[in-house]
Amino acid sequence: MDFLRPTTWEEALAAKADQPEAVPIQGGTDVMVEINFDVRRPVALLDLNQVRELHDVELVDGVQRVGAGVPYVRVIEELGGALPGLAQASRTVGSPQIRNRASVGGNLGAASPAGDSHPPLLAGDAVIEVESRDRGVRLIPAADFYLGVKRSALEPDELIRAFRMKPAEGPQYFSKVGTRNAMVIAVCSFAVALHPSERRVGTGIGSAAPTPRRALEAEAFMAAELDWDARLDPAVLKRFGELCAQAASPIDDVRGTADYRRHALAVMARRTLTWAWNDYRKARAA
Amino acid sequence: MRGTPEVITAPGVGGVGDSPPRPDGTLKVTGEFAYASDLWIDGMLWGATLRSPHPRARIVSIDTTEALAQPGVHAVLTHEDVPGRRHYGLDHTWDQPVLAIGEVRHQGEPIALVAADHPETARRALARIAIEWEVLEPLTDARRAAFDPSYPQVQERPNPARHQPVRVGDVEAARRLAEVVVSGTFEVGIQDQAFLGPESGLAVPAEDGGVDLYVATQWMHNDLKQIGPCLGLTEEKIRMTLSGVGGAFGGREDLSMQIHAAMLAMRTGRPVKMVYDRRESFFGHVHRHPAEMRYEYGALSTGEILYADVEILLDGGAYTSATLNVVGNAASLGVGPYEIPNVSIDAYGVYTNNPPCGAMRGFGAVQACFAYESMMDKLAAACGIDPVEIRQINAASQGTRLATGQVLWAPLPMAEMLEQARTLPLPAPLDATDIRNLPGGASQTTHGEGVRRGVGYGVGLKNICFSEGYDDYSTARVSLEVIGGEATALVHTAAAEVGQGLVTVEAQIARTELGIERVVIHPADNQVGDAGSSSASRQTYMTGGAVKAACEAVRERLFERLDHDDLALAGGKIVSASAGVIASIEEVLGDDVIEETREYHHEPTTGMDKESGQGDSHTQLALCVHRAVVDVDVELGLVKVVELAAVQDVGRIINRLSLEGQIHGGSAQGLGLAVMEEIVVRDGVVRNPSFTDYLIPTIQDMPPMRLEILENADPRAPYGLRGAGEPPTLSSTPAIVAAIRDATGLALTRVPVRPEHITGR
């Protein structure tokens, strides 16, 4: 097995272009487990830990640009104000040791439907910045990034550079059901983000379909029915929950049943929207 | 050579009743403790095991040529290479093949072994072993296995493996008198011991044709009884040393890699190390028997139980392992610590192609306890009586005759213990401002919506030491000599320190009995007599008893040197009641070494009558009472256990710190069974053999505990102590489920309780 250790982003892109089958590795919390369990035997590993650019967090033209290698612990500590939904999701990833190593970039690279960071990325309209030596930068909206179970829009010669996301202009919440109170893979998860300037509610569903996905009908329903100047209509709230549940296509597996996942999504959708709405109303009243 | 155990030179301080910290504590926390998986010797090979992907299949042919041809591969072995007997098993039931012979009876059954230079080479060679299968439909229906004579046999021994009835009084007559009748069917899923240190060990071939084995196990001498004949070696040719054990909980009572590693070492003439990974570990040891239990109780409207009619069905999987004794426990303890005049219990253990089951903390009593405690709550509701009160009305006490006819001759203040549990202060009301207090924790599934609090109680009665006529003695060798000017005792036993703190207790006993400070503990090995298993909550009782007896013998030898008959040892001095301090131990001992070896046997027990189950089958019984407080998110079905309070009678506290650890740990394991731990099986295939999907409680799941520890001495036991490790494992599960029922109003007849059981979908 080749072990490639680029020290700059250019070197990393060159290595990936020359050897597209090389598997990028950063924290190793996913790749190393798969190797350990013999799930995959990569021909080459591309170690990105020395590529400093991947650890940058910057505000570019009012958009937060977060390097693919920024570990969850930094998302929690540094981005709780700007990206609260993602910070909440980061807080639920694994254990403290895992959060010190694992990154949103890794979550995107693995593209597992159960990845905790996906729902807030979807709800918050994140854009994934990928790059190749030969074709340069591509900006892929999160909603177009996930193609199938552990399949993404990333081309073999591309690496994930960063994700970009506007700082929250309204309340955001993330909620995840697991059968343990910590260190648990999602049975299903949900993220909501209010975009008051657009009078829009963003959503993200995790672990309840072959890919993370938005609840598009629920978003359209809210765009049409939500009165941004009133209290939350219980009928609208209920319908929102139903539409979020309907947006999923869950399966029965060892972690939970499809029925339960749909039910839980409806509950989480109602609760997170209520919390967000209450925060929004409180902020407006203040 | 690295990772082999050394003499423990500082096993804490203090005597019986003190709470010295453990010698392995800091090492374990800092990652320096040498577990069996850390064993290393230059030139060693790595062994690996090919296991069956099928729960039931015929092996038409095995071709190992290609695997053997791989560079770096030194041996590939099948059942044809087993030097001696080709089956092993606990007790006298040798039905488990060392390596599969012509067929497999459960997923993960070992078929072939590889030794190679590198573990990865070994693993890849396994994939080159060609097997032609004839896959058969697995036999997984435990009920048919028990009751349908037309159901095919799983192995040579017919079903059921054991049927043990218990009969007292006249259930039919009592049924006519009952004013209230309640019934229920209860299920317990397969729980795993989930010890953190996987099966591992090192086999080193010796010049005499024998083998030196370093392994993490629970009972070396019983391992040897099986290893020797299978290897075709006499026991003297096998030197066995306990290496660092990372938890056991019953899962190391059966053999795992011992014979396999030794076979590879003997074949290659090289040391061979084997370490299972987490996935393999789930197939490398037996689990807790899953159970289906049908209960019917009849009572007077005052709550007094008239009869119990019980059927307990335990699925043991393909091989016998500990099933026979697990059935015995489930039968004899089937209605728990209650006075019930008319009882009919039928407990069955069966063979199927489901995962093999055997010993696990609580051993047959856990399953029954979930059922009988659920029944007590059901009866309380039907009679309109408080759940604590109905238990008190029917509570056993000293002098009670259990269902087996055995009289509880030691103190058993159950009604008082329940009262104590009830009157302990309740935890503060829910503080929903911190989501970590809520069900779901940081996953933020609620800010308080849908959360209801519930309180529940559980009581469990567990037999301590082996039962049904088994003489599970222990042996200790204690020597006393002057080293560096200070009297020093060396304690040598074969008892397995599995993490419970036994070495600390052994040293405390030696200090108390010999009146000295310095005690060292010899590594546990088979160069001393049998200590019995580190199971059945028995080592403090049995090996503690043996150490005490050996120390007493050493003391007597010391006193023989002096012309007094009123001597005692204290503070390193020999003291006469009449003449005061006579001499220091060092002065009297000089350059001599006094060494004594003693066996300790508990009071004998009898078998259970084949038809009536009657007999004094247990030597000691221990009780724990739990009160559980839970918060349940009833809309999402998520549970946060807020507090567990336990009241346990331990007879005598030998080491409070270790004891509390046992009660905490036992309660946590019961919590796991209540709300998350299950090996999920479909058609004989395990669906979650990983810690990703087999969930065990984290520190966010296990709440703080309130402990009330009682010391009502058992006069038969050393220092009056009672075994303590298992009783809390019994009672915490039903207490938690009762609390969830209290919060939700649901019947909840199966553990673990899953979210969809609470939400109904």
Coordinates of N, CA, C and O in Angstrom, one line a residue, chain B residues 660-736:
Chain B
E660 N -18.5 -1.4 45.9 CA -19.3 -0.4 45.2 C -19.1 -0.5 43.7 O -20.1 -0.4 43.0
G661 N -17.9 -0.8 43.3 CA -17.7 -1.0 41.9 C -18.5 -2.2 41.3 O -19.0 -2.1 40.2
Q662 N -18.5 -3.2 42.1 CA -19.3 -4.4 41.6 C -20.8 -4.0 41.5 O -21.5 -4.4 40.6
I663 N -21.3 -3.3 42.5 CA -22.8 -3.0 42.5 C -23.0 -2.0 41.4 O -24.0 -2.1 40.6
H664 N -22.1 -1.0 41.2 CA -22.3 -0.1 40.0 C -22.3 -0.9 38.7 O -23.1 -0.7 37.9
G665 N -21.3 -1.7 38.6 CA -21.1 -2.4 37.3 C -22.2 -3.4 37.0 O -22.7 -3.5 35.9
G666 N -22.6 -4.1 38.1 CA -23.8 -5.0 37.9 C -25.0 -4.3 37.5 O -25.8 -4.7 36.6
S667 N -25.2 -3.2 38.1 CA -26.4 -2.4 37.8 C -26.4 -1.8 36.4 O -27.4 -1.8 35.7
A668 N -25.2 -1.4 36.0 CA -25.0 -0.9 34.6 C -25.3 -2.0 33.6 O -25.9 -1.8 32.5
Q669 N -24.8 -3.2 33.9 CA -25.1 -4.3 33.0 C -26.6 -4.6 32.9 O -27.1 -5.0 31.8
G670 N -27.2 -4.5 34.0 CA -28.7 -4.7 34.0 C -29.4 -3.6 33.3 O -30.4 -3.8 32.6
L671 N -28.9 -2.4 33.4 CA -29.4 -1.2 32.7 C -29.3 -1.5 31.2 O -30.2 -1.2 30.4
G672 N -28.1 -2.0 30.8 CA -27.9 -2.3 29.4 C -29.0 -3.3 28.9 O -29.5 -3.1 27.8
L673 N -29.2 -4.3 29.6 CA -30.2 -5.3 29.2 C -31.6 -4.6 29.2 O -32.4 -5.0 28.3
A674 N -31.9 -3.7 30.1 CA -33.2 -3.1 30.1 C -33.5 -2.2 28.9 O -34.6 -2.3 28.4
V675 N -32.5 -1.5 28.4 CA -32.8 -0.5 27.4 C -32.0 -0.5 26.1 O -32.3 0.2 25.2
M676 N -31.0 -1.3 26.0 CA -30.2 -1.3 24.8 C -29.5 -2.6 24.3 O -29.3 -2.8 23.1
E677 N -29.0 -3.4 25.2 CA -28.1 -4.5 24.8 C -28.9 -5.7 24.3 O -29.6 -6.3 25.0
E678 N -28.6 -6.0 23.0 CA -29.2 -7.2 22.4 C -28.4 -7.6 21.2 O -28.2 -6.8 20.3
I679 N -28.0 -8.9 21.1 CA -27.5 -9.5 19.9 C -28.7 -9.8 19.1 O -29.5 -10.7 19.4
V680 N -28.9 -9.1 18.0 CA -30.1 -9.3 17.1 C -29.8 -10.4 16.1 O -28.8 -10.3 15.4
V681 N -30.7 -11.4 16.1 CA -30.4 -12.5 15.2 C -31.6 -12.7 14.3 O -32.8 -12.6 14.7
R682 N -31.3 -13.0 13.0 CA -32.4 -13.4 12.1 C -31.9 -14.7 11.4 O -30.8 -14.7 10.8
D683 N -32.7 -15.7 11.4 CA -32.4 -17.0 10.8 C -31.0 -17.5 11.2 O -30.3 -18.0 10.4
G684 N -30.7 -17.3 12.5 CA -29.5 -17.8 13.0 C -28.3 -16.9 12.7 O -27.2 -17.3 13.1
V685 N -28.5 -15.8 12.1 CA -27.3 -14.9 11.7 C -27.4 -13.7 12.5 O -28.4 -13.0 12.7
V686 N -26.2 -13.4 13.1 CA -26.1 -12.2 14.0 C -26.0 -10.9 13.1 O -25.2 -10.9 12.2
R687 N -26.9 -10.0 13.4 CA -26.9 -8.8 12.6 C -26.1 -7.6 13.1 O -26.0 -6.6 12.4
N688 N -25.6 -7.7 14.3 CA -24.9 -6.5 14.9 C -23.7 -6.9 15.7 O -23.5 -6.5 16.8
P689 N -22.8 -7.6 15.0 CA -21.6 -8.0 15.8 C -20.5 -6.9 15.8 O -19.4 -7.1 15.3
S690 N -20.8 -5.8 16.4 CA -19.9 -4.7 16.5 C -20.3 -3.8 17.6 O -21.5 -3.8 18.0
F691 N -19.4 -3.0 18.2 CA -19.8 -2.0 19.2 C -20.4 -0.8 18.5 O -20.8 0.1 19.2
T692 N -20.5 -0.8 17.2 CA -21.3 0.3 16.5 C -22.8 0.0 16.7 O -23.6 0.9 16.9
D693 N -23.2 -1.3 16.7 CA -24.6 -1.6 16.7 C -25.0 -2.5 17.9 O -26.2 -2.6 18.2
Y694 N -24.0 -3.1 18.6 CA -24.3 -3.7 19.9 C -24.0 -2.6 20.9 O -22.8 -2.4 21.2
L695 N -25.0 -2.0 21.4 CA -24.8 -0.8 22.3 C -24.7 -1.2 23.7 O -25.5 -2.0 24.2
I696 N -23.7 -0.7 24.4 CA -23.6 -0.8 25.9 C -23.6 0.6 26.5 O -23.3 1.5 25.8
P697 N -24.0 0.7 27.7 CA -24.2 2.0 28.3 C -22.9 2.8 28.4 O -21.9 2.2 28.7
T698 N -23.0 4.1 28.1 CA -21.9 5.0 28.3 C -22.2 5.7 29.7 O -23.2 5.6 30.3
I699 N -21.2 6.6 30.0 CA -21.4 7.4 31.2 C -22.6 8.3 31.2 O -23.1 8.8 32.2
Q700 N -23.0 8.6 29.9 CA -24.2 9.5 29.8 C -25.5 8.7 30.0 O -26.6 9.2 30.1
D701 N -25.4 7.3 30.0 CA -26.6 6.5 30.2 C -26.7 6.0 31.6 O -27.8 5.7 32.1
M702 N -25.5 5.8 32.3 CA -25.5 5.2 33.6 C -25.6 6.4 34.6 O -24.7 7.2 34.6
P703 N -26.6 6.4 35.4 CA -26.8 7.5 36.3 C -26.0 7.3 37.6 O -25.5 6.3 37.9
P704 N -25.9 8.4 38.4 CA -25.4 8.2 39.7 C -26.2 7.2 40.5 O -27.4 7.1 40.3
M705 N -25.5 6.5 41.4 CA -26.2 5.6 42.3 C -26.2 6.0 43.7 O -25.2 6.5 44.2
R706 N -27.3 5.6 44.4 CA -27.4 5.7 45.9 C -27.2 4.3 46.3 O -28.0 3.4 45.9
L707 N -26.3 4.0 47.2 CA -26.1 2.6 47.7 C -26.4 2.5 49.2 O -25.9 3.4 49.9
E708 N -27.1 1.5 49.6 CA -27.3 1.2 51.0 C -26.8 -0.2 51.1 O -27.4 -1.2 50.6
I709 N -25.7 -0.4 51.8 CA -25.0 -1.7 51.9 C -25.2 -2.2 53.4 O -24.8 -1.6 54.3
L710 N -25.8 -3.4 53.5 CA -26.1 -4.0 54.8 C -25.1 -5.1 55.0 O -24.6 -5.7 54.1
E711 N -24.9 -5.4 56.3 CA -23.9 -6.4 56.7 C -24.6 -7.3 57.7 O -24.2 -7.4 58.9
N712 N -25.5 -8.1 57.3 CA -26.1 -9.2 58.1 C -25.3 -10.4 57.8 O -25.5 -11.1 56.7
A713 N -24.5 -10.8 58.7 CA -23.5 -11.9 58.4 C -24.2 -13.2 58.1 O -25.2 -13.6 58.7
D714 N -23.5 -13.9 57.2 CA -23.9 -15.3 56.9 C -22.9 -16.2 57.7 O -21.7 -16.2 57.4
P715 N -23.3 -16.8 58.8 CA -22.3 -17.5 59.7 C -21.5 -18.6 59.0 O -20.5 -19.0 59.5
R716 N -22.0 -19.1 57.9 CA -21.3 -20.2 57.3 C -20.1 -19.7 56.4 O -19.2 -20.5 56.0
A717 N -20.1 -18.4 56.1 CA -19.2 -17.9 55.0 C -18.0 -17.3 55.7 O -18.1 -16.8 56.8
P718 N -16.8 -17.2 55.0 CA -15.7 -16.6 55.6 C -16.0 -15.1 55.9 O -16.6 -14.4 55.1
Y719 N -15.7 -14.7 57.1 CA -16.0 -13.3 57.6 C -17.5 -13.0 57.6 O -17.9 -11.9 57.7
G720 N -18.3 -14.0 57.3 CA -19.8 -13.7 57.2 C -20.2 -13.1 55.8 O -21.3 -12.7 55.7
L721 N -19.3 -13.1 54.9 CA -19.6 -12.3 53.6 C -20.5 -13.1 52.7 O -20.7 -14.3 52.8
R722 N -21.1 -12.3 51.8 CA -22.0 -12.8 50.7 C -21.3 -12.3 49.4 O -20.9 -11.2 49.3
G723 N -21.4 -13.2 48.4 CA -21.0 -12.8 47.1 C -21.8 -11.7 46.6 O -23.0 -11.6 47.0
A724 N -21.2 -10.7 45.9 CA -21.9 -9.5 45.6 C -22.0 -9.1 44.2 O -22.7 -8.2 43.8
G725 N -21.3 -9.7 43.3 CA -21.2 -9.2 41.9 C -22.4 -9.4 41.1 O -22.7 -8.6 40.2
E726 N -23.2 -10.4 41.3 CA -24.3 -10.7 40.4 C -25.7 -10.2 40.9 O -26.5 -9.7 40.0
P727 N -26.0 -10.2 42.2 CA -27.4 -9.8 42.5 C -27.8 -8.4 41.9 O -29.0 -8.4 41.4
P728 N -27.0 -7.4 41.9 CA -27.5 -6.1 41.3 C -27.8 -6.3 39.8 O -28.6 -5.5 39.2
T729 N -27.1 -7.2 39.1 CA -27.4 -7.4 37.7 C -28.8 -8.0 37.5 O -29.4 -7.7 36.4
L730 N -29.3 -8.7 38.5 CA -30.7 -9.2 38.3 C -31.7 -8.1 38.5 O -32.6 -7.9 37.6
S731 N -31.6 -7.4 39.6 CA -32.7 -6.5 40.0 C -32.8 -5.2 39.2 O -33.8 -4.5 39.2
S732 N -31.6 -4.7 38.7 CA -31.7 -3.4 38.0 C -32.6 -3.4 36.8 O -33.3 -2.5 36.5
T733 N -32.5 -4.5 36.0 CA -33.3 -4.6 34.8 C -34.8 -4.4 35.1 O -35.5 -3.5 34.5
P734 N -35.4 -5.3 35.9 CA -36.9 -5.1 36.1 C -37.2 -3.8 36.8 O -38.3 -3.3 36.5
A735 N -36.3 -3.3 37.6 CA -36.6 -2.0 38.2 C -36.7 -0.9 37.2 O -37.7 0.0 37.2
I736 N -35.8 -0.9 36.2 CA -35.8 0.1 35.2 C -37.1 0.0 34.3 O -37.8 0.9 34.0

